[in-house]
Tab-separated table of C-alpha atoms in Angstrom:
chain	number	residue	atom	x	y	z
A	1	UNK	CA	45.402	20.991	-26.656
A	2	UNK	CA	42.530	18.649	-25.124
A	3	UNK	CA	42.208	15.353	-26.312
A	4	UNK	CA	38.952	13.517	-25.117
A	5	UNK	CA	39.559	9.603	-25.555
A	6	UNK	CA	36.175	7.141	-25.173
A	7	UNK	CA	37.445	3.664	-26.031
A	8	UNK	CA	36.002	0.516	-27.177
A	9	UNK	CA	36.093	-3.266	-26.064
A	10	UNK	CA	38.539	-3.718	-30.108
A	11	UNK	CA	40.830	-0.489	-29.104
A	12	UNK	CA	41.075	-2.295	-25.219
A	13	UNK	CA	42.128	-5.746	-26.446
A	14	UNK	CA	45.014	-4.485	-28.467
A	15	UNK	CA	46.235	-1.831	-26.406
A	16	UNK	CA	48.897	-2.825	-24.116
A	17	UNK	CA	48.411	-7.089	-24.374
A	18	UNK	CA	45.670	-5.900	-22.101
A	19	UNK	CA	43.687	-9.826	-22.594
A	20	UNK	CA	42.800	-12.673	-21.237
A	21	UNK	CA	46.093	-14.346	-22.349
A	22	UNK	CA	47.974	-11.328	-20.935
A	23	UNK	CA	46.087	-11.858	-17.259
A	24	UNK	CA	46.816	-15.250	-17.556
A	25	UNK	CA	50.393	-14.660	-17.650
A	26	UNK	CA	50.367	-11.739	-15.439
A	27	UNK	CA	48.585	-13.937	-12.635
A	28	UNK	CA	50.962	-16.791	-13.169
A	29	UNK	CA	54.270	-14.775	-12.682
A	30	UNK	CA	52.502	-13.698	-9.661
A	31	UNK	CA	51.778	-17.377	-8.328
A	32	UNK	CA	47.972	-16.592	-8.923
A	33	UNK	CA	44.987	-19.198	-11.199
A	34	UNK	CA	43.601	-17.185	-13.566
A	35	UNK	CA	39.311	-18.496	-11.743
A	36	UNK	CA	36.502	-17.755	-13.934
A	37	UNK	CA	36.091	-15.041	-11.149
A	38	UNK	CA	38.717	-13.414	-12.268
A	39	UNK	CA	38.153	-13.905	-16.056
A	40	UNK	CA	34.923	-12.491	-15.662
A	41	UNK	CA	35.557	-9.221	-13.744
A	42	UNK	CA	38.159	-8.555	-16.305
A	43	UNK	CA	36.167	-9.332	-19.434
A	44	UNK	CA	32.688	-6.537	-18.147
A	45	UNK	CA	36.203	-4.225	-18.355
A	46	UNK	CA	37.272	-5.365	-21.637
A	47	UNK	CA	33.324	-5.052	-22.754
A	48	UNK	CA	33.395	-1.488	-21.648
A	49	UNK	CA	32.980	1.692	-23.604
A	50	UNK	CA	35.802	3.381	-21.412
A	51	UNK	CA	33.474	3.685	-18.364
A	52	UNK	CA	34.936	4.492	-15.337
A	53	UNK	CA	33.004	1.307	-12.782
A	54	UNK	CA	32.523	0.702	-9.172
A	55	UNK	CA	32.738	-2.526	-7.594
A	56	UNK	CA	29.126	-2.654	-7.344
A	57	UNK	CA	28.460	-1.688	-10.812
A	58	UNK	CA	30.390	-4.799	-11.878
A	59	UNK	CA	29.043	-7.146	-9.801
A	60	UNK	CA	25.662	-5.972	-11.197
A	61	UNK	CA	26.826	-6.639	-14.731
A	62	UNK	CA	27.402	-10.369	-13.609
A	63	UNK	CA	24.730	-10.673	-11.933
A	64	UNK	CA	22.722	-9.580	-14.853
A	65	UNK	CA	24.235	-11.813	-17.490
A	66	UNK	CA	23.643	-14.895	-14.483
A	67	UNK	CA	27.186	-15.380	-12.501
A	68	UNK	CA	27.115	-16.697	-10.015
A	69	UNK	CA	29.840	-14.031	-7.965
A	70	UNK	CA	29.605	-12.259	-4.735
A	71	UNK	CA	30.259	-8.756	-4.393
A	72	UNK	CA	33.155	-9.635	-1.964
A	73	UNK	CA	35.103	-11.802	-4.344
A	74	UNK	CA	34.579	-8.610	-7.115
A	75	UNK	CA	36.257	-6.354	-4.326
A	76	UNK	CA	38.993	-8.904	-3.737
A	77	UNK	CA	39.246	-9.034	-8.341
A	78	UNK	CA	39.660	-5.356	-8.345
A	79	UNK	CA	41.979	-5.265	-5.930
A	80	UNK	CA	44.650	-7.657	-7.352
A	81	UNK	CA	43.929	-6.498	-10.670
A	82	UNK	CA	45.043	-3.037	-9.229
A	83	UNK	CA	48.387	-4.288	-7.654
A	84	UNK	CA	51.882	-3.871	-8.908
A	85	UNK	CA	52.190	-7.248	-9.360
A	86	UNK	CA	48.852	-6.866	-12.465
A	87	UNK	CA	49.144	-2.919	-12.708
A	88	UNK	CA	45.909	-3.662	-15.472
A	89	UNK	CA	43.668	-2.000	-13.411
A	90	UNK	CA	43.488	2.125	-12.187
A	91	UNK	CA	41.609	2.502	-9.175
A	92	UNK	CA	40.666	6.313	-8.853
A	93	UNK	CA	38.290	8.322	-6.102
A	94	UNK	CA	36.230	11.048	-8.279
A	95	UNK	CA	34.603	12.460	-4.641
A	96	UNK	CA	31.635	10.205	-4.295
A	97	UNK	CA	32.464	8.174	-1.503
A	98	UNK	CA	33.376	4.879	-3.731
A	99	UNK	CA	36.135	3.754	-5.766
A	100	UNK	CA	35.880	3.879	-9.501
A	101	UNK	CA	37.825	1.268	-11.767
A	102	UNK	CA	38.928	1.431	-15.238
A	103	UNK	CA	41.406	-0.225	-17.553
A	104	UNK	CA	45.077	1.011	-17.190
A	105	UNK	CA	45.559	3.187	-20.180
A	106	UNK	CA	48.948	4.094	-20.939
A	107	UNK	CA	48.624	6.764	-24.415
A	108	UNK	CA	50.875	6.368	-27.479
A	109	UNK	CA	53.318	8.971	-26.236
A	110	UNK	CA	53.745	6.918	-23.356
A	111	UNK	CA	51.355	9.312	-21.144
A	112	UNK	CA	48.766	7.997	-18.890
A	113	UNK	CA	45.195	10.194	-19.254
A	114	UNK	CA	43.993	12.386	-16.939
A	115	UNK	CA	40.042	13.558	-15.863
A	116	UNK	CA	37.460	16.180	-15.655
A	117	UNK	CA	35.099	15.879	-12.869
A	118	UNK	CA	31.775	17.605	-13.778
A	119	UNK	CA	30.389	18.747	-10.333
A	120	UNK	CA	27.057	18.447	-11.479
A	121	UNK	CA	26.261	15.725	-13.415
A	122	UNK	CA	29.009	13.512	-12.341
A	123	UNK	CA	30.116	13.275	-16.297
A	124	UNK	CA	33.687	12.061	-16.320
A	125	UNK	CA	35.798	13.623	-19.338
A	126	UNK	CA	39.047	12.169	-20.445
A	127	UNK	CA	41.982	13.948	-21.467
A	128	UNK	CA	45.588	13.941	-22.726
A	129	UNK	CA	47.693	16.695	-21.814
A	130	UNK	CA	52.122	16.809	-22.419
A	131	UNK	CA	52.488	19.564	-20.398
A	132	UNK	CA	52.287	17.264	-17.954
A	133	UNK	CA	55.342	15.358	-18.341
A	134	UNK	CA	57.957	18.603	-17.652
A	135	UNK	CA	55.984	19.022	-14.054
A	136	UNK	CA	56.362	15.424	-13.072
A	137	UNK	CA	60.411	15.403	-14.277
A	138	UNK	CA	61.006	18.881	-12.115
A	139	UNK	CA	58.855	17.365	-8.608
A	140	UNK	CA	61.128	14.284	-9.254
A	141	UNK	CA	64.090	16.385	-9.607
A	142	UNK	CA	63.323	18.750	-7.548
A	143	UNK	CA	62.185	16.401	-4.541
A	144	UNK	CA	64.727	13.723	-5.572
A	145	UNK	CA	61.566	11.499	-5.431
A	146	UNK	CA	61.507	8.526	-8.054
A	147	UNK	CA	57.809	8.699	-9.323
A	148	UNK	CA	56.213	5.871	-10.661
A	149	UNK	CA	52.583	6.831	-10.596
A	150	UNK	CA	50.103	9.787	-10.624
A	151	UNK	CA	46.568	10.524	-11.034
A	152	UNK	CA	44.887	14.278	-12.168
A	153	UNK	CA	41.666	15.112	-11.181
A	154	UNK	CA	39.999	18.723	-12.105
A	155	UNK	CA	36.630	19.116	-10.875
A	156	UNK	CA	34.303	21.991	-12.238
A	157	UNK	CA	31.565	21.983	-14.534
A	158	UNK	CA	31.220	20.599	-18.183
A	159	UNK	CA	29.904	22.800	-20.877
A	160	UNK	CA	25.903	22.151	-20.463
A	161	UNK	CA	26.089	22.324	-16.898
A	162	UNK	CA	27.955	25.436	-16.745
A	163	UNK	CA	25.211	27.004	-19.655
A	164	UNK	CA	22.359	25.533	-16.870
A	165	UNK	CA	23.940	27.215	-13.910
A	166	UNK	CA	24.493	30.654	-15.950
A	167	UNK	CA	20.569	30.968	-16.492
């Protein structure tokens, strides 16, 4: 069964204590300040319809609505918002030669969502998908490898695209 998940800035806020508060706290156990940097970056994510952004695409956001923040302190953001220490962000390569970031989204069943890459348009399609689970247990099992982390990519074409190359 394919589930396709778009979220919205009210789903992000009480999913996972994913807010301000909750980066606040995360930064301090960490020995970080929660800067207005750092407030900022996260709040274009908790604005977000579920898009998947690049470092540049967020700067531009700020930019737009008149920070004052260079691109190099949004790379630095991302970054720790990626690390173990925040684990809020997922950073994630999709094949174009830049990182893409998004909101750490753990499912209700405990699953994290996966992708679908359309080759042509670049459309990004999330999905949910249990099967998943018995795979990861067996590579664990079978490689005696304690996994804590993984990322699925399938790249190929979504349903107009494929109807477009057909003709």
């Amino acid at each position: 069964m394919l589930i396709t998940k778009f979220w919205h800035a009210g789903d992000i806020e009480m999913r996972d204590g994913f807010s301000i508060e909750e980066l606040k706290k995360r930064l301090q156990n960490s020995r970080y300040k929660l800067t207005h940097q750092r407030q900022d970056v996260l709040e274009v994510f908790l604005n977000s319809t579920g898009e998947h952004l690049s470092a540049e695409e967020v700067h531009r956001t700020l930019r737009d609505k008149g920070y004052d923040i260079g691109l190099a302190t949004v790379y630095r953001t991302l970054e720790l918002m990626c690390s173990p220490e925040m684990n809020i962000l997922q950073k994630m390569e999709f094949g174009e030669k830049r990182a893409r970031y998004e909101l750490k989204k753990i499912e209700e069943n405990g699953h994290q969502h996966h992708h679908l890459i359309c080759k042509k348009c670049d459309k990004v399609i999330e999905f949910s998908e249990d099967m998943l689970e018995g795979l990861e247990q067996k590579i664990a099992e079978t490689c005696n490898f304690n996994i804590i982390d993984h990322q699925v990519l399938f790249y190929g074409y979504c349903q107009e695209c494929a109807k477009k190359l057909e003709n």
